[in-house]
PDB file of C-alpha atoms and ligand atoms in Angstrom:
ATOM      1  CA  UNK A   1     -29.401  16.612  -5.907  1.00 84.00           C
ATOM      2  CA  UNK A   2     -30.194  13.738  -8.263  1.00 95.00           C
ATOM      3  CA  UNK A   3     -31.607  10.437  -7.056  1.00 98.00           C
ATOM      4  CA  UNK A   4     -31.091   6.923  -8.372  1.00 98.00           C
ATOM      5  CA  UNK A   5     -33.906   4.393  -8.143  1.00 98.00           C
ATOM      6  CA  UNK A   6     -32.585   1.031  -6.982  1.00 98.00           C
ATOM      7  CA  UNK A   7     -33.898  -2.335  -8.257  1.00 98.00           C
ATOM      8  CA  UNK A   8     -36.429  -2.521  -5.400  1.00 98.00           C
ATOM      9  CA  UNK A   9     -37.809   0.989  -5.974  1.00 98.00           C
ATOM     10  CA  UNK A  10     -35.867   2.641  -3.120  1.00 98.00           C
ATOM     11  CA  UNK A  11     -34.512   6.076  -4.041  1.00 98.00           C
ATOM     12  CA  UNK A  12     -30.893   6.871  -3.170  1.00 98.00           C
ATOM     13  CA  UNK A  13     -29.046  10.206  -3.500  1.00 98.00           C
ATOM     14  CA  UNK A  14     -26.465   9.928  -6.278  1.00 98.00           C
ATOM     15  CA  UNK A  15     -24.050  12.088  -4.286  1.00 98.00           C
ATOM     16  CA  UNK A  16     -23.137  11.356  -0.687  1.00 98.00           C
ATOM     17  CA  UNK A  17     -20.297  11.587   1.817  1.00 98.00           C
ATOM     18  CA  UNK A  18     -17.918   8.823   2.955  1.00 98.00           C
ATOM     19  CA  UNK A  19     -16.153   8.508   6.301  1.00 98.00           C
ATOM     20  CA  UNK A  20     -13.434   5.917   5.616  1.00 98.00           C
ATOM     21  CA  UNK A  21     -10.320   6.857   7.634  1.00 95.00           C
ATOM     22  CA  UNK A  22     -12.168   9.705   9.333  1.00 96.00           C
ATOM     23  CA  UNK A  23     -10.895   9.542  12.925  1.00 95.00           C
ATOM     24  CA  UNK A  24     -13.532   8.433  15.416  1.00 95.00           C
ATOM     25  CA  UNK A  25     -13.168  11.702  17.370  1.00 95.00           C
ATOM     26  CA  UNK A  26     -13.741  13.827  14.212  1.00 97.00           C
ATOM     27  CA  UNK A  27     -16.634  11.931  12.659  1.00 98.00           C
ATOM     28  CA  UNK A  28     -19.478  13.717  14.449  1.00 98.00           C
ATOM     29  CA  UNK A  29     -18.075  17.163  13.537  1.00 98.00           C
ATOM     30  CA  UNK A  30     -17.427  16.136   9.902  1.00 98.00           C
ATOM     31  CA  UNK A  31     -20.894  14.666   9.398  1.00 98.00           C
ATOM     32  CA  UNK A  32     -22.561  17.704  11.012  1.00 98.00           C
ATOM     33  CA  UNK A  33     -20.562  20.002   8.676  1.00 98.00           C
ATOM     34  CA  UNK A  34     -21.569  17.850   5.717  1.00 98.00           C
ATOM     35  CA  UNK A  35     -25.239  17.998   6.739  1.00 98.00           C
ATOM     36  CA  UNK A  36     -25.041  21.821   6.881  1.00 98.00           C
ATOM     37  CA  UNK A  37     -23.661  21.848   3.347  1.00 98.00           C
ATOM     38  CA  UNK A  38     -26.555  19.682   2.154  1.00 98.00           C
ATOM     39  CA  UNK A  39     -25.276  16.095   2.128  1.00 98.00           C
ATOM     40  CA  UNK A  40     -27.954  13.618   3.182  1.00 98.00           C
ATOM     41  CA  UNK A  41     -26.351  10.312   2.242  1.00 98.00           C
ATOM     42  CA  UNK A  42     -23.574   8.914   4.451  1.00 98.00           C
ATOM     43  CA  UNK A  43     -21.375   5.894   3.893  1.00 98.00           C
ATOM     44  CA  UNK A  44     -19.769   4.198   6.888  1.00 98.00           C
ATOM     45  CA  UNK A  45     -18.824   0.612   7.808  1.00 98.00           C
ATOM     46  CA  UNK A  46     -18.394  -1.600  10.843  1.00 98.00           C
ATOM     47  CA  UNK A  47     -14.672  -1.702  10.011  1.00 97.00           C
ATOM     48  CA  UNK A  48     -14.314   2.109  10.130  1.00 98.00           C
ATOM     49  CA  UNK A  49     -15.189   2.170  13.833  1.00 97.00           C
ATOM     50  CA  UNK A  50     -17.127   5.418  13.346  1.00 98.00           C
ATOM     51  CA  UNK A  51     -20.759   4.335  12.854  1.00 98.00           C
ATOM     52  CA  UNK A  52     -21.544   5.878  16.253  1.00 98.00           C
ATOM     53  CA  UNK A  53     -20.199   9.284  15.146  1.00 98.00           C
ATOM     54  CA  UNK A  54     -22.481   9.199  12.117  1.00 98.00           C
ATOM     55  CA  UNK A  55     -25.428   8.224  14.320  1.00 98.00           C
ATOM     56  CA  UNK A  56     -24.805  10.999  16.853  1.00 98.00           C
ATOM     57  CA  UNK A  57     -24.455  13.655  14.124  1.00 98.00           C
ATOM     58  CA  UNK A  58     -27.698  12.606  12.438  1.00 98.00           C
ATOM     59  CA  UNK A  59     -29.520  12.617  15.771  1.00 97.00           C
ATOM     60  CA  UNK A  60     -28.071  16.046  16.662  1.00 97.00           C
ATOM     61  CA  UNK A  61     -28.949  17.544  13.256  1.00 98.00           C
ATOM     62  CA  UNK A  62     -32.571  17.784  14.353  1.00 97.00           C
ATOM     63  CA  UNK A  63     -33.684  16.731  10.868  1.00 98.00           C
ATOM     64  CA  UNK A  64     -36.137  13.846  10.415  1.00 98.00           C
ATOM     65  CA  UNK A  65     -34.502  10.423   9.989  1.00 98.00           C
ATOM     66  CA  UNK A  66     -36.330   9.932   6.654  1.00 97.00           C
ATOM     67  CA  UNK A  67     -34.282  12.776   5.144  1.00 98.00           C
ATOM     68  CA  UNK A  68     -31.137  10.675   5.445  1.00 98.00           C
ATOM     69  CA  UNK A  69     -29.781   7.712   3.551  1.00 98.00           C
ATOM     70  CA  UNK A  70     -27.369   5.673   5.676  1.00 98.00           C
ATOM     71  CA  UNK A  71     -25.114   2.991   4.226  1.00 98.00           C
ATOM     72  CA  UNK A  72     -23.033   0.630   6.341  1.00 98.00           C
ATOM     73  CA  UNK A  73     -21.159  -2.596   5.668  1.00 98.00           C
ATOM     74  CA  UNK A  74     -20.659  -5.941   7.395  1.00 98.00           C
ATOM     75  CA  UNK A  75     -16.965  -6.560   7.998  1.00 98.00           C
ATOM     76  CA  UNK A  76     -15.337  -9.924   7.266  1.00 97.00           C
ATOM     77  CA  UNK A  77     -14.775 -10.741  10.941  1.00 97.00           C
ATOM     78  CA  UNK A  78     -18.588 -10.700  11.235  1.00 98.00           C
ATOM     79  CA  UNK A  79     -19.082 -13.002   8.236  1.00 97.00           C
ATOM     80  CA  UNK A  80     -21.474 -15.943   8.578  1.00 98.00           C
ATOM     81  CA  UNK A  81     -25.193 -16.058   9.392  1.00 98.00           C
ATOM     82  CA  UNK A  82     -25.111 -15.797  13.211  1.00 98.00           C
ATOM     83  CA  UNK A  83     -22.299 -13.262  13.486  1.00 98.00           C
ATOM     84  CA  UNK A  84     -23.641 -11.115  10.679  1.00 98.00           C
ATOM     85  CA  UNK A  85     -27.108 -11.143  12.259  1.00 98.00           C
ATOM     86  CA  UNK A  86     -25.687  -9.971  15.612  1.00 98.00           C
ATOM     87  CA  UNK A  87     -23.538  -7.344  13.872  1.00 98.00           C
ATOM     88  CA  UNK A  88     -26.587  -5.848  12.125  1.00 98.00           C
ATOM     89  CA  UNK A  89     -28.154  -5.268  15.559  1.00 98.00           C
ATOM     90  CA  UNK A  90     -24.900  -3.640  16.737  1.00 98.00           C
ATOM     91  CA  UNK A  91     -24.805  -1.360  13.682  1.00 98.00           C
ATOM     92  CA  UNK A  92     -28.435  -0.311  14.240  1.00 98.00           C
ATOM     93  CA  UNK A  93     -27.562   0.548  17.828  1.00 98.00           C
ATOM     94  CA  UNK A  94     -24.382   2.441  16.952  1.00 98.00           C
ATOM     95  CA  UNK A  95     -26.209   4.392  14.253  1.00 98.00           C
ATOM     96  CA  UNK A  96     -29.099   5.151  16.672  1.00 98.00           C
ATOM     97  CA  UNK A  97     -31.669   4.061  14.137  1.00 98.00           C
ATOM     98  CA  UNK A  98     -34.256   1.332  13.691  1.00 97.00           C
ATOM     99  CA  UNK A  99     -33.439   0.890  10.002  1.00 98.00           C
ATOM    100  CA  UNK A 100     -30.398   1.052   7.719  1.00 98.00           C
ATOM    101  CA  UNK A 101     -31.032   2.373   4.208  1.00 99.00           C
ATOM    102  CA  UNK A 102     -28.376   0.277   2.494  1.00 99.00           C
ATOM    103  CA  UNK A 103     -26.450  -2.626   3.990  1.00 99.00           C
ATOM    104  CA  UNK A 104     -23.513  -4.118   2.099  1.00 98.00           C
ATOM    105  CA  UNK A 105     -21.159  -7.059   2.508  1.00 98.00           C
ATOM    106  CA  UNK A 106     -17.834  -5.218   2.699  1.00 98.00           C
ATOM    107  CA  UNK A 107     -15.550  -7.833   1.134  1.00 98.00           C
ATOM    108  CA  UNK A 108     -16.181 -11.129  -0.693  1.00 97.00           C
ATOM    109  CA  UNK A 109     -14.281 -13.218   1.853  1.00 95.00           C
ATOM    110  CA  UNK A 110     -15.253 -15.570   4.671  1.00 95.00           C
ATOM    111  CA  UNK A 111     -18.751 -17.057   4.881  1.00 96.00           C
ATOM    112  CA  UNK A 112     -20.410 -14.193   3.054  1.00 97.00           C
ATOM    113  CA  UNK A 113     -23.232 -16.428   1.856  1.00 97.00           C
ATOM    114  CA  UNK A 114     -24.274 -16.776   5.504  1.00 98.00           C
ATOM    115  CA  UNK A 115     -23.998 -12.997   5.847  1.00 98.00           C
ATOM    116  CA  UNK A 116     -26.194 -12.527   2.793  1.00 98.00           C
ATOM    117  CA  UNK A 117     -28.914 -14.724   4.316  1.00 98.00           C
ATOM    118  CA  UNK A 118     -28.807 -12.644   7.500  1.00 98.00           C
ATOM    119  CA  UNK A 119     -29.139  -9.493   5.397  1.00 98.00           C
ATOM    120  CA  UNK A 120     -32.104 -10.918   3.480  1.00 98.00           C
ATOM    121  CA  UNK A 121     -33.775 -11.712   6.786  1.00 98.00           C
ATOM    122  CA  UNK A 122     -33.122  -8.171   8.091  1.00 98.00           C
ATOM    123  CA  UNK A 123     -34.525  -6.795   4.832  1.00 98.00           C
ATOM    124  CA  UNK A 124     -37.693  -8.857   5.174  1.00 98.00           C
ATOM    125  CA  UNK A 125     -38.020  -7.721   8.809  1.00 98.00           C
ATOM    126  CA  UNK A 126     -37.887  -4.058   7.697  1.00 98.00           C
ATOM    127  CA  UNK A 127     -34.566  -3.366   9.427  1.00 98.00           C
ATOM    128  CA  UNK A 128     -32.857  -2.645   6.116  1.00 98.00           C
ATOM    129  CA  UNK A 129     -34.318  -0.905   3.030  1.00 98.00           C
ATOM    130  CA  UNK A 130     -31.838  -2.276   0.483  1.00 99.00           C
ATOM    131  CA  UNK A 131     -29.041  -4.847   0.503  1.00 98.00           C
ATOM    132  CA  UNK A 132     -25.990  -5.301  -1.662  1.00 98.00           C
ATOM    133  CA  UNK A 133     -22.306  -6.034  -1.860  1.00 98.00           C
ATOM    134  CA  UNK A 134     -18.954  -4.272  -2.106  1.00 98.00           C
ATOM    135  CA  UNK A 135     -15.736  -5.265  -3.855  1.00 98.00           C
ATOM    136  CA  UNK A 136     -17.499  -8.098  -5.674  1.00 98.00           C
ATOM    137  CA  UNK A 137     -15.838  -8.313  -9.090  1.00 97.00           C
ATOM    138  CA  UNK A 138     -17.752  -9.987 -11.955  1.00 97.00           C
ATOM    139  CA  UNK A 139     -16.782 -13.551 -10.967  1.00 96.00           C
ATOM    140  CA  UNK A 140     -18.063 -13.295  -7.384  1.00 97.00           C
ATOM    141  CA  UNK A 141     -20.833 -10.854  -8.235  1.00 98.00           C
ATOM    142  CA  UNK A 142     -22.412 -13.237 -10.754  1.00 98.00           C
ATOM    143  CA  UNK A 143     -22.237 -16.101  -8.284  1.00 97.00           C
ATOM    144  CA  UNK A 144     -23.941 -14.258  -5.419  1.00 98.00           C
ATOM    145  CA  UNK A 145     -26.427 -12.627  -7.789  1.00 98.00           C
ATOM    146  CA  UNK A 146     -27.493 -16.089  -8.903  1.00 97.00           C
ATOM    147  CA  UNK A 147     -27.680 -17.367  -5.316  1.00 94.00           C
ATOM    148  CA  UNK A 148     -29.558 -14.395  -3.864  1.00 97.00           C
ATOM    149  CA  UNK A 149     -33.314 -14.454  -3.254  1.00 98.00           C
ATOM    150  CA  UNK A 150     -33.231 -10.668  -2.899  1.00 98.00           C
ATOM    151  CA  UNK A 151     -30.988  -9.442  -5.683  1.00 98.00           C
ATOM    152  CA  UNK A 152     -28.123  -7.084  -4.728  1.00 98.00           C
ATOM    153  CA  UNK A 153     -29.318  -3.501  -5.187  1.00 98.00           C
ATOM    154  CA  UNK A 154     -25.795  -2.052  -5.202  1.00 99.00           C
ATOM    155  CA  UNK A 155     -22.173  -3.098  -5.708  1.00 98.00           C
ATOM    156  CA  UNK A 156     -19.707  -0.594  -4.248  1.00 98.00           C
ATOM    157  CA  UNK A 157     -16.368  -0.913  -6.043  1.00 98.00           C
ATOM    158  CA  UNK A 158     -13.278   1.199  -6.659  1.00 98.00           C
ATOM    159  CA  UNK A 159     -14.315   3.560  -9.475  1.00 98.00           C
ATOM    160  CA  UNK A 160     -12.652   6.759 -10.688  1.00 98.00           C
ATOM    161  CA  UNK A 161     -11.234   8.237 -13.887  1.00 98.00           C
ATOM    162  CA  UNK A 162      -8.251   5.846 -13.894  1.00 98.00           C
ATOM    163  CA  UNK A 163     -10.350   2.742 -13.138  1.00 98.00           C
ATOM    164  CA  UNK A 164     -13.696   3.188 -14.837  1.00 98.00           C
ATOM    165  CA  UNK A 165     -14.816  -0.423 -14.303  1.00 98.00           C
ATOM    166  CA  UNK A 166     -16.070  -0.934 -17.846  1.00 97.00           C
ATOM    167  CA  UNK A 167     -16.381  -4.725 -17.602  1.00 97.00           C
ATOM    168  CA  UNK A 168     -17.871  -4.748 -14.091  1.00 98.00           C
ATOM    169  CA  UNK A 169     -20.332  -2.042 -15.139  1.00 98.00           C
ATOM    170  CA  UNK A 170     -21.544  -4.082 -18.084  1.00 98.00           C
ATOM    171  CA  UNK A 171     -22.452  -6.999 -15.793  1.00 98.00           C
ATOM    172  CA  UNK A 172     -23.974  -4.795 -13.106  1.00 98.00           C
ATOM    173  CA  UNK A 173     -26.198  -3.159 -15.706  1.00 98.00           C
ATOM    174  CA  UNK A 174     -27.176  -6.548 -17.106  1.00 98.00           C
ATOM    175  CA  UNK A 175     -28.429  -7.655 -13.657  1.00 98.00           C
ATOM    176  CA  UNK A 176     -29.890  -4.294 -12.634  1.00 98.00           C
ATOM    177  CA  UNK A 177     -27.439  -3.670  -9.786  1.00 98.00           C
ATOM    178  CA  UNK A 178     -26.368  -0.060  -9.217  1.00 98.00           C
ATOM    179  CA  UNK A 179     -22.653   0.753  -9.372  1.00 98.00           C
ATOM    180  CA  UNK A 180     -21.451   2.834  -6.419  1.00 98.00           C
ATOM    181  CA  UNK A 181     -17.930   4.212  -6.418  1.00 98.00           C
ATOM    182  CA  UNK A 182     -15.466   4.049  -3.605  1.00 98.00           C
ATOM    183  CA  UNK A 183     -12.364   6.217  -4.001  1.00 98.00           C
ATOM    184  CA  UNK A 184     -14.045   8.542  -6.544  1.00 98.00           C
ATOM    185  CA  UNK A 185     -10.994  10.848  -6.321  1.00 98.00           C
ATOM    186  CA  UNK A 186      -8.632   7.847  -6.431  1.00 98.00           C
ATOM    187  CA  UNK A 187      -7.661   9.108  -2.937  1.00 98.00           C
ATOM    188  CA  UNK A 188      -5.340  11.414  -4.878  1.00 98.00           C
ATOM    189  CA  UNK A 189      -3.266   8.495  -6.225  1.00 98.00           C
ATOM    190  CA  UNK A 190      -1.709   8.545  -9.677  1.00 98.00           C
ATOM    191  CA  UNK A 191      -1.262  12.315  -9.135  1.00 98.00           C
ATOM    192  CA  UNK A 192      -5.016  12.716  -9.616  1.00 98.00           C
ATOM    193  CA  UNK A 193      -5.212  16.329  -8.400  1.00 98.00           C
ATOM    194  CA  UNK A 194      -2.502  17.444 -10.880  1.00 98.00           C
ATOM    195  CA  UNK A 195      -3.864  15.576 -13.882  1.00 98.00           C
ATOM    196  CA  UNK A 196      -3.378  17.812 -16.946  1.00 98.00           C
ATOM    197  CA  UNK A 197      -6.472  16.633 -18.828  1.00 98.00           C
ATOM    198  CA  UNK A 198      -8.741  17.215 -15.829  1.00 98.00           C
ATOM    199  CA  UNK A 199      -7.093  20.587 -15.182  1.00 98.00           C
ATOM    200  CA  UNK A 200      -7.575  21.767 -18.772  1.00 98.00           C
ATOM    201  CA  UNK A 201     -11.198  20.645 -18.835  1.00 98.00           C
ATOM    202  CA  UNK A 202     -11.841  22.221 -15.427  1.00 98.00           C
ATOM    203  CA  UNK A 203     -10.459  25.568 -16.605  1.00 98.00           C
ATOM    204  CA  UNK A 204     -13.124  25.672 -19.338  1.00 98.00           C
ATOM    205  CA  UNK A 205     -15.960  25.361 -16.832  1.00 98.00           C
ATOM    206  CA  UNK A 206     -14.342  27.251 -13.944  1.00 98.00           C
ATOM    207  CA  UNK A 207     -14.265  23.979 -11.963  1.00 98.00           C
ATOM    208  CA  UNK A 208     -11.558  22.120 -10.023  1.00 98.00           C
ATOM    209  CA  UNK A 209      -9.934  18.808 -10.923  1.00 98.00           C
ATOM    210  CA  UNK A 210     -11.951  17.139  -8.135  1.00 98.00           C
ATOM    211  CA  UNK A 211     -15.217  18.541  -9.488  1.00 98.00           C
ATOM    212  CA  UNK A 212     -14.461  17.392 -13.046  1.00 99.00           C
ATOM    213  CA  UNK A 213     -13.499  13.869 -11.908  1.00 98.00           C
ATOM    214  CA  UNK A 214     -16.648  13.579  -9.779  1.00 99.00           C
ATOM    215  CA  UNK A 215     -18.940  15.034 -12.446  1.00 98.00           C
ATOM    216  CA  UNK A 216     -17.611  12.499 -14.949  1.00 99.00           C
ATOM    217  CA  UNK A 217     -18.826   9.726 -12.645  1.00 98.00           C
ATOM    218  CA  UNK A 218     -22.221  11.363 -12.070  1.00 98.00           C
ATOM    219  CA  UNK A 219     -22.777  11.759 -15.821  1.00 98.00           C
ATOM    220  CA  UNK A 220     -21.903   8.076 -16.191  1.00 98.00           C
ATOM    221  CA  UNK A 221     -24.654   7.071 -13.760  1.00 98.00           C
ATOM    222  CA  UNK A 222     -22.314   6.176 -10.879  1.00 98.00           C
ATOM    223  CA  UNK A 223     -23.262   6.821  -7.219  1.00 98.00           C
ATOM    224  CA  UNK A 224     -20.415   8.704  -5.473  1.00 98.00           C
ATOM    225  CA  UNK A 225     -19.419   9.321  -1.849  1.00 98.00           C
ATOM    226  CA  UNK A 226     -16.289  11.517  -1.872  1.00 98.00           C
ATOM    227  CA  UNK A 227     -14.554  12.019   1.448  1.00 98.00           C
ATOM    228  CA  UNK A 228     -12.933  15.083   2.978  1.00 98.00           C
ATOM    229  CA  UNK A 229     -12.638  16.316   6.540  1.00 97.00           C
ATOM    230  CA  UNK A 230     -12.218  19.954   5.343  1.00 98.00           C
ATOM    231  CA  UNK A 231     -15.358  22.071   5.015  1.00 98.00           C
ATOM    232  CA  UNK A 232     -14.175  23.902   1.857  1.00 98.00           C
ATOM    233  CA  UNK A 233     -13.466  20.599   0.112  1.00 98.00           C
ATOM    234  CA  UNK A 234     -16.771  19.113   1.261  1.00 98.00           C
ATOM    235  CA  UNK A 235     -18.441  22.156  -0.357  1.00 98.00           C
ATOM    236  CA  UNK A 236     -16.361  21.821  -3.499  1.00 98.00           C
ATOM    237  CA  UNK A 237     -17.276  18.142  -3.818  1.00 98.00           C
ATOM    238  CA  UNK A 238     -20.960  18.970  -3.327  1.00 98.00           C
ATOM    239  CA  UNK A 239     -21.152  21.770  -5.906  1.00 98.00           C
ATOM    240  CA  UNK A 240     -21.484  19.620  -8.982  1.00 98.00           C
ATOM    241  CA  UNK A 241     -24.879  20.552 -10.331  1.00 98.00           C
ATOM    242  CA  UNK A 242     -24.222  23.918 -12.010  1.00 97.00           C
ATOM    243  CA  UNK A 243     -22.304  22.576 -15.009  1.00 98.00           C
ATOM    244  CA  UNK A 244     -22.408  19.751 -17.528  1.00 98.00           C
ATOM    245  CA  UNK A 245     -19.400  18.139 -19.230  1.00 98.00           C
ATOM    246  CA  UNK A 246     -19.697  18.071 -23.027  1.00 98.00           C
ATOM    247  CA  UNK A 247     -19.688  14.766 -24.924  1.00 98.00           C
ATOM    248  CA  UNK A 248     -16.230  15.662 -26.227  1.00 98.00           C
ATOM    249  CA  UNK A 249     -14.855  16.251 -22.704  1.00 98.00           C
ATOM    250  CA  UNK A 250     -16.470  13.046 -21.443  1.00 98.00           C
ATOM    251  CA  UNK A 251     -14.654  11.207 -24.229  1.00 98.00           C
ATOM    252  CA  UNK A 252     -11.295  12.768 -23.309  1.00 98.00           C
ATOM    253  CA  UNK A 253     -11.756  11.678 -19.680  1.00 98.00           C
ATOM    254  CA  UNK A 254     -12.784   8.195 -20.808  1.00 98.00           C
ATOM    255  CA  UNK A 255      -9.326   7.898 -22.323  1.00 98.00           C
ATOM    256  CA  UNK A 256      -7.716   8.218 -18.862  1.00 98.00           C
ATOM    257  CA  UNK A 257      -9.020   4.751 -17.976  1.00 98.00           C
ATOM    258  CA  UNK A 258      -6.260   2.202 -17.356  1.00 98.00           C
ATOM    259  CA  UNK A 259      -8.665  -0.601 -16.466  1.00 97.00           C
ATOM    260  CA  UNK A 260      -6.542  -1.278 -13.385  1.00 96.00           C
ATOM    261  CA  UNK A 261      -6.786  -0.591  -9.679  1.00 97.00           C
ATOM    262  CA  UNK A 262      -4.607   2.149  -8.176  1.00 98.00           C
ATOM    263  CA  UNK A 263      -4.870   0.312  -4.822  1.00 97.00           C
ATOM    264  CA  UNK A 264      -4.763  -3.494  -5.033  1.00 94.00           C
ATOM    265  CA  UNK A 265      -6.349  -6.256  -7.042  1.00 94.00           C
ATOM    266  CA  UNK A 266      -8.927  -8.577  -5.519  1.00 94.00           C
ATOM    267  CA  UNK A 267      -7.647 -11.214  -7.946  1.00 93.00           C
ATOM    268  CA  UNK A 268      -4.108 -11.069  -6.499  1.00 95.00           C
ATOM    269  CA  UNK A 269      -3.464 -14.069  -4.172  1.00 95.00           C
ATOM    270  CA  UNK A 270      -1.320 -11.814  -1.934  1.00 95.00           C
ATOM    271  CA  UNK A 271      -4.345  -9.531  -1.410  1.00 94.00           C
ATOM    272  CA  UNK A 272      -6.545 -12.506  -0.563  1.00 93.00           C
ATOM    273  CA  UNK A 273      -3.920 -13.838   1.873  1.00 94.00           C
ATOM    274  CA  UNK A 274      -3.869 -10.441   3.563  1.00 94.00           C
ATOM    275  CA  UNK A 275      -7.651 -10.559   4.045  1.00 92.00           C
ATOM    276  CA  UNK A 276      -7.395 -14.128   5.326  1.00 91.00           C
ATOM    277  CA  UNK A 277      -4.862 -12.972   7.918  1.00 93.00           C
ATOM    278  CA  UNK A 278      -7.583 -10.767   9.457  1.00 88.00           C
ATOM    279  CA  UNK A 279     -10.071 -13.627   9.750  1.00 83.00           C
TER     280      UNK A 279
HETATM  281  P1  LIG B 301     -11.637   9.601  -2.112  1.00 55.11           P
HETATM  282  O1  LIG B 301     -11.298   9.193  -3.497  1.00 55.11           O
HETATM  283  O2  LIG B 301     -12.974  10.156  -1.811  1.00 55.11           O
HETATM  284  O3  LIG B 301     -10.477  10.603  -1.686  1.00 55.11           O
HETATM  285  C1  LIG B 301     -10.489  11.227  -0.443  1.00 55.11           C
HETATM  286  C2  LIG B 301      -9.216  12.048  -0.256  1.00 55.11           C
HETATM  287  O4  LIG B 301      -9.032  12.977  -1.325  1.00 55.11           O
HETATM  288  C3  LIG B 301      -9.300  12.899   1.014  1.00 55.11           C
HETATM  289  O5  LIG B 301      -8.833  12.180   2.118  1.00 55.11           O
HETATM  290  C4  LIG B 301      -8.443  14.099   0.669  1.00 55.11           C
HETATM  291  O6  LIG B 301      -7.105  13.787   0.935  1.00 55.11           O
HETATM  292  C5  LIG B 301      -8.634  14.243  -0.817  1.00 55.11           C
HETATM  293  N1  LIG B 301      -9.661  15.227  -1.221  1.00 55.11           N
HETATM  294  C6  LIG B 301     -11.013  15.121  -1.096  1.00 55.11           C
HETATM  295  N2  LIG B 301     -11.636  16.150  -1.679  1.00 55.11           N
HETATM  296  C7  LIG B 301     -10.671  16.953  -2.190  1.00 55.11           C
HETATM  297  C8  LIG B 301     -10.703  18.154  -2.935  1.00 55.11           C
HETATM  298  N3  LIG B 301     -11.847  18.720  -3.278  1.00 55.11           N
HETATM  299  N4  LIG B 301      -9.504  18.692  -3.308  1.00 55.11           N
HETATM  300  C9  LIG B 301      -8.333  18.113  -2.975  1.00 55.11           C
HETATM  301  N5  LIG B 301      -8.240  16.962  -2.272  1.00 55.11           N
HETATM  302  C10 LIG B 301      -9.405  16.378  -1.886  1.00 55.11           C
HETATM  303  O7  LIG B 301     -11.301   8.334  -1.181  1.00 55.11           O
HETATM  304  P2  LIG B 301     -12.029   7.390  -0.142  1.00 55.11           P
HETATM  305  O8  LIG B 301     -12.267   8.108   1.125  1.00 55.11           O
HETATM  306  O9  LIG B 301     -11.226   6.148  -0.086  1.00 55.11           O
HETATM  307  O10 LIG B 301     -13.415   7.005  -0.832  1.00 55.11           O
HETATM  308  C11 LIG B 301     -14.638   7.654  -0.542  1.00 55.11           C
HETATM  309  C12 LIG B 301     -15.503   6.807   0.367  1.00 55.11           C
HETATM  310  O11 LIG B 301     -15.712   5.517  -0.212  1.00 55.11           O
HETATM  311  C13 LIG B 301     -14.875   6.471   1.726  1.00 55.11           C
HETATM  312  O12 LIG B 301     -14.869   7.548   2.630  1.00 55.11           O
HETATM  313  C14 LIG B 301     -15.716   5.307   2.155  1.00 55.11           C
HETATM  314  O13 LIG B 301     -16.958   5.732   2.655  1.00 55.11           O
HETATM  315  C15 LIG B 301     -15.864   4.549   0.834  1.00 55.11           C
HETATM  316  N6  LIG B 301     -14.830   3.493   0.660  1.00 55.11           N
HETATM  317  C16 LIG B 301     -15.250   2.194   0.609  1.00 55.11           C
HETATM  318  C17 LIG B 301     -14.351   1.161   0.399  1.00 55.11           C
HETATM  319  C18 LIG B 301     -14.851  -0.250   0.313  1.00 55.11           C
HETATM  320  O14 LIG B 301     -14.040  -1.194   0.361  1.00 55.11           O
HETATM  321  N7  LIG B 301     -16.140  -0.458   0.157  1.00 55.11           N
HETATM  322  C19 LIG B 301     -12.978   1.438   0.274  1.00 55.11           C
HETATM  323  C20 LIG B 301     -12.563   2.775   0.344  1.00 55.11           C
HETATM  324  C21 LIG B 301     -13.502   3.777   0.516  1.00 55.11           C
END
């Protein structure tokens, strides 16, 4: 396992496990399976409704809390100083912990400046080891970066072979904020698992399409948290450290970049209206 050192010196595993869309009733089992395989970093969110499952699994694992790296995110219905502050306490409770390793603002909508202040306060109180944002594209990222007293340690954005986030990455690097991928397998969109280039490259190394796509991100310095509820796939997604993609293969994969989302654009007014409808 490789670790990334964040801008405040905190070390974070570069490979972790995400639980978006993992049913509440399956989360404990999935996280316990993942722990057995060797995962120690877990990504959840208030909006996923399964923080408690992550907390129970970690408690049941019998391993010391310090071995784990837990990320959660403040949802937009909890945006604003007071609500965000209360929601941090709720997340701590649900996760059965007295500190969160990484706390992110899930979406750049609502009074997220108030949320950021509440996160800074929690950070200073030792309830959170690192704070950051998610889905903040360069326009909003630069604004909050400028505003923040405690600079965002991480920005979690859609990143995979078809959307390599070249522009966002340039600005994150400039301000020393770590890029963390969501959807590292593009959730299978764009026929990811049948991609001919990834298949051909995988055949050379005796690796699957998933492993090649994930390794590409690791070699590019991206933090990844692939999701699967199946033990064999969790293992597959974890076994990434016994091969290295050549410079030539990295270049071929770089050419798969479309520069566009395979989900939705945060710049699209229809997307923003949809988020507003939740508030
Ligand atoms: P992902 O790209 O990790 O794809 C997961 C899907 O790919 C699985 O549901 C399964 O269908 C398939 N899959 C996984 N491993 C496979 C394998 N080895 N072979 C074949 N198929 C396989 O998608 P994701 O879950 O959206 O993203 C990962 C994590 O990122 C989430 O669980 C969550 O923690 C986080 N996330 C965050 C945001 C955000 O807005 N911040 C949004 C989406 C996801």
